[in-house]
Short mmCIF file of C-alpha atoms and ligand atoms in Angstrom, two decimals:
data_model
loop_
_atom_site.label_atom_id
_atom_site.label_comp_id
_atom_site.label_asym_id
_atom_site.label_seq_id
_atom_site.Cartn_x
_atom_site.Cartn_y
_atom_site.Cartn_z
CA MET A 1 -63.78 232.72 44.20
CA LYS A 2 -61.04 230.15 44.54
CA LYS A 3 -57.71 232.64 43.58
CA PHE A 4 -55.77 231.83 40.37
CA LYS A 5 -52.57 229.76 40.78
CA PRO A 6 -50.48 229.32 37.73
CA LYS A 7 -48.71 226.27 37.65
CA LYS A 8 -44.88 226.23 38.00
CA ARG A 9 -43.31 226.90 34.58
CA LEU A 10 -40.14 224.84 33.33
CA LYS A 11 -37.47 226.71 32.48
CA PRO A 12 -37.34 227.16 28.44
CA GLU A 13 -34.80 224.92 27.29
CA GLU A 14 -36.20 222.24 29.51
CA TYR A 15 -39.49 222.52 27.24
CA ILE A 16 -37.27 223.27 24.49
CA ASP A 17 -34.72 219.86 24.60
CA GLY A 18 -37.69 217.81 25.76
CA VAL A 19 -40.18 218.43 22.56
CA LEU A 20 -36.70 218.16 20.04
CA LYS A 21 -36.98 214.54 21.94
CA GLY A 22 -40.52 213.51 22.07
CA ASN A 23 -41.32 213.48 25.60
CA ARG A 24 -45.07 213.47 25.43
CA VAL A 25 -45.31 214.51 28.81
CA ILE A 26 -43.09 218.07 28.08
CA LEU A 27 -45.05 217.94 25.23
CA SER A 28 -48.51 218.46 26.81
CA ARG A 29 -46.77 221.19 29.09
CA ALA A 30 -46.07 223.22 25.88
CA ILE A 31 -48.72 222.94 24.60
CA THR A 32 -50.30 224.38 27.46
CA ILE A 33 -47.77 227.33 27.72
CA ILE A 34 -48.85 227.92 23.91
CA GLU A 35 -52.92 227.82 24.88
CA SER A 36 -52.23 230.11 28.31
CA ASN A 37 -53.53 233.55 28.08
CA LEU A 38 -51.21 234.49 30.85
CA GLU A 39 -48.79 237.63 29.58
CA SER A 40 -45.73 235.58 30.74
CA ASP A 41 -46.94 232.31 29.26
CA LYS A 42 -47.31 234.19 25.78
CA LYS A 43 -43.58 235.52 26.10
CA LEU A 44 -42.54 231.69 26.98
CA ALA A 45 -44.55 230.31 24.03
CA LYS A 46 -42.62 233.02 21.64
CA GLU A 47 -39.50 231.54 22.84
CA ILE A 48 -40.16 227.64 22.60
CA ILE A 49 -42.05 228.14 19.17
CA GLN A 50 -38.52 229.61 17.89
CA ALA A 51 -36.63 227.76 19.08
CA VAL A 52 -38.50 224.61 17.56
CA LEU A 53 -39.58 226.55 14.44
CA PRO A 54 -36.54 224.97 12.49
CA ARG A 55 -37.39 221.16 13.01
CA SER A 56 -41.07 221.78 12.54
CA GLY A 57 -42.69 221.02 8.98
CA ASN A 58 -41.43 217.40 8.52
CA SER A 59 -45.05 215.94 8.54
CA ILE A 60 -48.31 215.76 6.32
CA ARG A 61 -50.98 217.83 7.52
CA ILE A 62 -54.33 216.28 7.13
CA GLY A 63 -57.69 218.79 8.14
CA ILE A 64 -60.87 216.13 9.40
CA THR A 65 -64.55 217.22 9.00
CA GLY A 66 -67.84 215.94 9.25
CA VAL A 67 -70.99 216.55 11.20
CA PRO A 68 -71.31 215.26 14.79
CA GLY A 69 -72.39 211.38 14.47
CA VAL A 70 -70.49 210.62 10.99
CA GLY A 71 -67.89 208.83 12.75
CA LYS A 72 -65.14 211.20 12.78
CA SER A 73 -63.73 209.42 16.15
CA THR A 74 -64.09 206.19 14.88
CA PHE A 75 -62.76 206.88 11.16
CA ILE A 76 -59.55 208.54 13.02
CA GLU A 77 -59.07 205.63 15.72
CA ALA A 78 -58.99 202.90 12.97
CA PHE A 79 -56.90 205.47 10.24
CA GLY A 80 -54.27 206.72 13.11
CA LYS A 81 -54.32 202.63 14.24
CA ASN A 82 -53.29 201.58 10.89
CA LEU A 83 -50.72 204.33 10.52
CA VAL A 84 -48.82 203.31 13.98
CA GLY A 85 -48.87 200.26 12.71
CA LYS A 86 -47.29 200.80 9.72
CA GLY A 87 -44.57 202.85 11.84
CA HIS A 88 -45.83 206.44 11.92
CA LYS A 89 -46.21 208.79 14.58
CA VAL A 90 -49.71 210.67 14.47
CA ALA A 91 -50.63 213.65 16.18
CA ILE A 92 -54.85 214.15 16.56
CA LEU A 93 -55.41 217.73 16.95
CA SER A 94 -59.35 218.07 18.23
CA ILE A 95 -60.70 221.55 17.76
CA ASP A 96 -64.72 221.63 19.23
CA PRO A 97 -65.71 224.98 18.24
CA SER A 98 -68.82 224.60 21.05
CA SER A 99 -66.51 223.96 24.09
CA GLN A 100 -65.00 227.72 23.10
CA ARG A 101 -67.45 229.48 26.41
CA SER A 102 -68.03 226.41 28.52
CA LYS A 103 -64.18 225.51 28.03
CA GLY A 104 -66.03 221.75 28.42
CA SER A 105 -65.28 220.00 25.91
CA ILE A 106 -67.21 216.87 24.26
CA LEU A 107 -63.83 216.00 21.58
CA GLY A 108 -61.91 216.09 24.75
CA ASP A 109 -63.88 213.01 26.36
CA LYS A 110 -61.78 210.33 27.94
CA THR A 111 -63.41 207.68 26.40
CA ARG A 112 -62.68 209.02 22.43
CA MET A 113 -60.30 206.82 20.86
CA GLU A 114 -58.88 205.21 23.50
CA GLU A 115 -57.74 202.59 21.79
CA LEU A 116 -55.66 204.63 19.59
CA ALA A 117 -54.48 206.99 22.78
CA ASN A 118 -52.45 203.85 24.28
CA LEU A 119 -50.54 203.61 21.38
CA GLU A 120 -47.12 205.10 22.02
CA GLY A 121 -47.04 206.43 18.34
CA ALA A 122 -50.16 208.35 18.64
CA TYR A 123 -50.91 211.84 20.67
CA ILE A 124 -54.13 212.56 20.94
CA ARG A 125 -54.77 216.48 22.32
CA PRO A 126 -58.47 218.87 22.19
CA SER A 127 -57.10 222.45 20.53
CA ALA A 128 -58.67 225.40 22.36
CA SER A 129 -59.94 227.08 19.75
CA GLY A 130 -59.95 230.40 21.73
CA ASP A 131 -62.53 233.05 21.55
CA THR A 132 -61.84 233.75 17.38
CA LEU A 133 -60.81 231.97 14.33
CA GLY A 134 -57.76 233.76 14.52
CA GLY A 135 -57.09 232.24 17.61
CA VAL A 136 -57.82 228.86 16.20
CA ALA A 137 -55.14 229.20 13.81
CA ASN A 138 -52.71 229.93 16.10
CA LYS A 139 -53.05 227.54 19.04
CA THR A 140 -53.95 224.76 17.07
CA GLY A 141 -50.87 226.10 14.24
CA GLU A 142 -48.22 226.79 17.27
CA THR A 143 -49.55 223.04 18.40
CA MET A 144 -48.97 221.85 15.25
CA LEU A 145 -45.75 223.08 14.51
CA LEU A 146 -44.66 221.59 18.38
CA CYS A 147 -45.90 217.76 17.32
CA GLU A 148 -43.98 217.80 14.13
CA ALA A 149 -40.75 219.06 16.18
CA ALA A 150 -41.61 215.85 19.04
CA GLY A 151 -41.49 213.93 15.57
CA TYR A 152 -44.71 213.29 14.49
CA ASP A 153 -45.13 212.99 11.20
CA VAL A 154 -48.44 212.29 10.63
CA VAL A 155 -50.41 215.73 11.95
CA LEU A 156 -54.89 215.02 12.30
CA ILE A 157 -56.58 218.45 12.89
CA GLU A 158 -60.08 217.38 13.85
CA THR A 159 -63.07 219.90 13.56
CA VAL A 160 -66.90 219.73 13.65
CA GLY A 161 -68.41 220.44 10.37
CA VAL A 162 -70.62 222.98 11.41
CA GLY A 163 -68.99 226.39 12.39
CA GLN A 164 -66.69 228.11 10.71
CA SER A 165 -63.46 226.45 11.90
CA GLU A 166 -63.06 224.30 9.15
CA THR A 167 -61.30 227.92 6.59
CA ALA A 168 -58.68 228.09 9.84
CA VAL A 169 -58.17 224.47 9.48
CA HIS A 170 -58.02 224.11 5.91
CA GLY A 171 -55.10 227.30 5.92
CA LEU A 172 -53.72 225.00 8.28
CA THR A 173 -53.20 221.59 6.50
CA ASP A 174 -52.00 220.04 3.11
CA PHE A 175 -54.99 217.49 2.68
CA PHE A 176 -58.61 218.35 3.53
CA LEU A 177 -60.67 215.03 4.35
CA LEU A 178 -64.94 215.42 4.45
CA LEU A 179 -66.68 212.00 5.93
CA MET A 180 -69.96 211.78 4.76
CA LEU A 181 -73.15 209.51 5.12
CA SER A 182 -75.10 207.91 2.73
CA GLY A 183 -78.62 208.71 2.02
CA ALA A 184 -77.21 211.85 0.10
CA GLY A 185 -79.47 214.39 -0.43
CA ASP A 186 -79.36 215.82 2.81
CA GLU A 187 -76.22 215.72 4.18
CA LEU A 188 -75.47 217.44 0.26
CA GLN A 189 -77.35 220.48 2.39
CA GLY A 190 -76.70 219.65 6.02
CA ILE A 191 -72.87 220.13 5.03
CA LYS A 192 -72.01 224.00 3.32
CA LYS A 193 -70.63 224.26 0.07
CA GLY A 194 -67.44 225.71 1.07
CA ILE A 195 -66.37 222.71 2.66
CA MET A 196 -67.58 220.56 0.03
CA GLU A 197 -65.08 222.89 -2.48
CA MET A 198 -62.47 222.32 0.37
CA ALA A 199 -62.29 218.97 0.13
CA ASP A 200 -59.47 216.74 -1.62
CA MET A 201 -61.19 213.60 -0.61
CA ILE A 202 -64.55 212.46 0.39
CA VAL A 203 -65.17 209.42 2.03
CA ILE A 204 -68.70 207.84 2.82
CA ASN A 205 -68.72 205.87 6.19
CA LYS A 206 -70.60 203.59 7.24
CA ALA A 207 -70.21 201.85 4.14
CA ASP A 208 -70.97 198.86 5.81
CA GLY A 209 -74.53 195.96 6.12
CA ASP A 210 -77.59 197.23 4.67
CA ASN A 211 -75.31 201.01 3.77
CA VAL A 212 -72.85 198.67 1.62
CA LYS A 213 -75.40 199.74 -1.80
CA LYS A 214 -76.71 203.55 -0.68
CA SER A 215 -73.34 203.89 -0.04
CA GLU A 216 -72.18 202.86 -3.97
CA LEU A 217 -74.98 205.93 -4.67
CA ALA A 218 -74.21 208.29 -2.42
CA LYS A 219 -70.51 208.01 -3.36
CA LEU A 220 -71.34 208.18 -7.41
CA GLN A 221 -73.82 211.44 -6.55
CA TYR A 222 -70.83 213.10 -4.75
CA GLN A 223 -68.34 212.61 -7.53
CA ASN A 224 -71.13 214.24 -9.56
CA ALA A 225 -71.78 216.86 -6.99
CA LEU A 226 -68.03 217.24 -7.28
CA HIS A 227 -67.91 218.29 -10.78
CA ILE A 228 -69.63 221.77 -10.53
CA PHE A 229 -66.65 223.39 -8.64
CA PRO A 230 -63.72 224.50 -10.79
CA GLN A 231 -59.97 222.61 -10.85
CA SER A 232 -58.08 222.53 -7.82
CA GLU A 233 -54.62 224.62 -8.17
CA SER A 234 -53.08 221.69 -6.73
CA GLY A 235 -54.25 219.97 -9.93
CA TRP A 236 -55.64 217.42 -7.94
CA VAL A 237 -59.14 215.93 -8.82
CA PRO A 238 -60.64 215.28 -5.44
CA VAL A 239 -61.70 212.06 -5.23
CA VAL A 240 -64.53 210.18 -3.18
CA SER A 241 -64.54 206.38 -1.77
CA THR A 242 -66.10 204.73 1.12
CA ALA A 243 -65.03 203.12 3.84
CA SER A 244 -66.71 201.25 7.29
CA SER A 245 -64.55 202.77 10.37
CA THR A 246 -65.78 200.20 12.08
CA LYS A 247 -64.81 196.87 10.40
CA ASN A 248 -61.67 198.63 8.74
CA ILE A 249 -62.92 198.65 5.06
CA GLY A 250 -61.10 201.38 3.07
CA ILE A 251 -59.18 203.28 5.71
CA ASP A 252 -56.04 202.22 3.87
CA HIS A 253 -57.38 203.65 0.70
CA VAL A 254 -57.71 206.73 2.31
CA TRP A 255 -53.90 206.86 3.21
CA ASP A 256 -53.01 205.74 -0.22
CA LYS A 257 -54.69 208.48 -1.72
CA ILE A 258 -53.42 210.88 0.51
CA THR A 259 -49.50 209.45 -0.60
CA ASP A 260 -50.63 210.17 -3.99
CA TYR A 261 -51.71 213.20 -3.92
CA LYS A 262 -48.51 214.10 -2.07
CA LYS A 263 -46.59 212.78 -4.16
CA LEU A 264 -48.61 214.58 -7.16
CA VAL A 265 -48.41 218.32 -5.24
CA LEU A 266 -44.32 217.42 -4.32
CA GLU A 267 -43.25 217.26 -7.89
CA ASN A 268 -45.59 219.85 -9.47
CA GLY A 269 -44.36 222.05 -6.97
CA TYR A 270 -48.12 223.04 -5.24
CA PHE A 271 -46.90 221.62 -2.12
CA VAL A 272 -44.07 223.81 -1.30
CA LYS A 273 -45.99 226.98 -3.02
CA ASN A 274 -49.76 225.99 -0.51
CA ARG A 275 -46.99 225.55 2.40
CA ASN A 276 -45.53 228.83 1.71
CA TYR A 277 -48.74 231.02 1.07
CA GLN A 278 -50.16 229.41 4.27
CA GLN A 279 -46.78 230.82 6.23
CA ILE A 280 -47.77 234.69 5.36
CA GLN A 281 -51.50 234.21 4.81
CA TRP A 282 -50.86 233.52 8.78
CA MET A 283 -48.71 236.66 9.65
CA TYR A 284 -51.78 238.87 7.57
CA ASN A 285 -54.18 236.96 9.52
CA ASN A 286 -52.61 238.27 12.85
CA ILE A 287 -51.94 241.47 11.58
CA ASN A 288 -55.97 242.22 10.75
CA GLU A 289 -57.04 240.46 13.95
CA GLU A 290 -54.80 242.57 15.88
CA LEU A 291 -55.35 245.37 14.09
CA LYS A 292 -58.83 245.38 14.59
CA ARG A 293 -58.63 244.69 18.07
CA LEU A 294 -56.28 247.91 18.66
CA PHE A 295 -58.94 249.81 16.43
CA TYR A 296 -62.29 248.49 19.40
CA ALA A 297 -60.11 248.57 21.91
CA SER A 298 -59.25 252.35 21.79
CA GLU A 299 -60.46 254.88 24.45
CA ASP A 300 -61.08 257.73 21.84
CA ILE A 301 -63.06 255.18 18.83
CA LYS A 302 -64.78 254.01 21.47
CA GLY A 303 -66.65 257.26 23.09
CA HIS A 304 -67.59 257.97 19.12
CA LEU A 305 -68.55 254.81 17.78
CA ARG A 306 -72.48 255.28 19.08
CA VAL A 307 -71.90 259.28 17.93
CA PHE A 308 -71.64 257.82 14.64
CA GLU A 309 -73.40 255.23 14.95
CA LYS A 310 -76.58 257.83 15.32
CA GLU A 311 -75.45 260.01 13.22
CA ILE A 312 -75.81 257.21 10.10
CA VAL A 313 -79.25 256.17 11.35
CA SER A 314 -80.51 259.85 10.99
CA SER A 315 -78.86 260.22 7.54
CA LYS A 316 -76.31 263.20 8.90
CA ILE A 317 -73.66 261.37 8.03
CA SER A 318 -72.83 258.16 5.32
CA PRO A 319 -70.94 255.12 6.94
CA VAL A 320 -68.59 255.33 4.23
CA LYS A 321 -67.72 258.98 5.82
CA ALA A 322 -68.01 257.41 9.40
CA ALA A 323 -65.63 255.34 8.92
CA GLN A 324 -63.16 257.46 7.20
CA LEU A 325 -63.26 259.96 9.96
CA LEU A 326 -62.98 257.02 13.14
CA ILE A 327 -60.07 255.37 10.99
CA LYS A 328 -58.83 258.96 10.97
CA GLU A 329 -59.31 258.93 14.63
CA PHE A 330 -57.79 256.24 15.52
CA LYS A 331 -54.27 257.15 13.42
CA ASN A 332 -54.31 260.54 15.74
CA SER A 333 -54.97 258.79 18.63
CA ILE A 334 -51.61 256.32 17.54
CA LEU A 335 -49.56 259.24 16.54
CA LYS A 336 -50.12 261.30 20.27
CA SER A 337 -49.43 258.18 22.07
CA GLU A 338 -45.70 257.83 20.17
P1 LIG B 1 -68.13 211.57 15.84
O1 LIG B 1 -69.17 212.39 16.29
O2 LIG B 1 -67.62 212.12 14.32
O3 LIG B 1 -66.95 211.57 16.07
O4 LIG B 1 -68.83 210.08 15.67
P2 LIG B 1 -68.51 208.77 16.11
O5 LIG B 1 -67.31 208.34 15.34
O6 LIG B 1 -68.58 209.26 17.64
O7 LIG B 1 -69.29 207.50 15.82
C1 LIG B 1 -70.96 208.00 15.79
C2 LIG B 1 -71.87 206.61 16.01
O8 LIG B 1 -71.74 206.40 14.95
C3 LIG B 1 -71.20 205.89 17.06
O9 LIG B 1 -72.47 204.91 17.35
C4 LIG B 1 -69.80 204.51 16.07
O10 LIG B 1 -70.11 203.36 16.92
C5 LIG B 1 -70.40 204.52 14.53
N1 LIG B 1 -69.75 204.61 13.83
C6 LIG B 1 -69.13 205.02 13.43
N2 LIG B 1 -68.64 204.90 12.00
C7 LIG B 1 -68.92 203.70 11.50
C8 LIG B 1 -69.14 202.44 10.79
O11 LIG B 1 -67.86 202.43 9.85
N3 LIG B 1 -69.84 201.80 10.51
C9 LIG B 1 -70.91 201.55 11.76
N4 LIG B 1 -71.81 200.88 11.70
N5 LIG B 1 -70.86 202.65 12.73
C10 LIG B 1 -69.91 203.49 12.66
#
């Protein structure tokens, strides 16, 4: 086996200065630190995040999802190019849940969004999703903060709309965009109801050529489908539109709607309220995950779990009682170690 040798690291202030100056090479290296699982890197990552935190937050954070093949990368390329053309700096973070184990990423494929990737105003980074949902939120979330501190005023977070990472991305973003195809029936089922419920906007992509009529029909069907959901706390009524990413039709309309949304939620206070809620929730999610990890990693607990499992199936103890005893055992083991 090849011996793992960590790459040379810069000094903390070199990462911090580089990120704040918008240096893309340093930004990439800082993101690598965020993604690293080495203890020394974790410490460094905390220092970098802490330092750039006051300069983060100045972007509109947009989640984009849809099943593979719906045209996410084609859409993002067109959308991103339009935005860069308007003078925006756009960061694109792609989460590919299927790459969790293999570490190889289809989203990281270099041919994706090639034209956009070559623009000075765009920064594309496949985001390591880690092993848990909390990993997605932490790593992608902190990567987003770094991008904002580096001056990106639009952050797009892309996920494949089949996994669970959508919920994590929804918890990180201000606006959630769902890409769909015409030929509704099937797609309505293919995409989970929960994902549709999170959408602030549904875009029926590939509305070109023979598909235009079908797309208009799908638009009506999705508009009806959205009516069954209760009104969102943001006060925003989700919109449905059609677009052709290959022909750059209807793409600017998406930005117009996002701008309308931002205006509304800035005025009614939801923008800040939601951001605050997300930040606080981020902390609680970390507490929950860490407690869970500590519990299952505890040697005292490990020894008892199997025994209790057997006792539960032979009706010697109730599941509730077993859980209570295990938690008690865990508390004692913490007290012992102090
Ligand atoms: P992703 O898997 O969701 O990222 O989808 P891609 O962006 O890779 O697109 C899948 C296929 O659909 C590609 O062959 C694209 O060229 C095609 N495609 C994407 N957007 C459009 C569109 O608006 N119109 C048409 N006709 N084809 C599109």
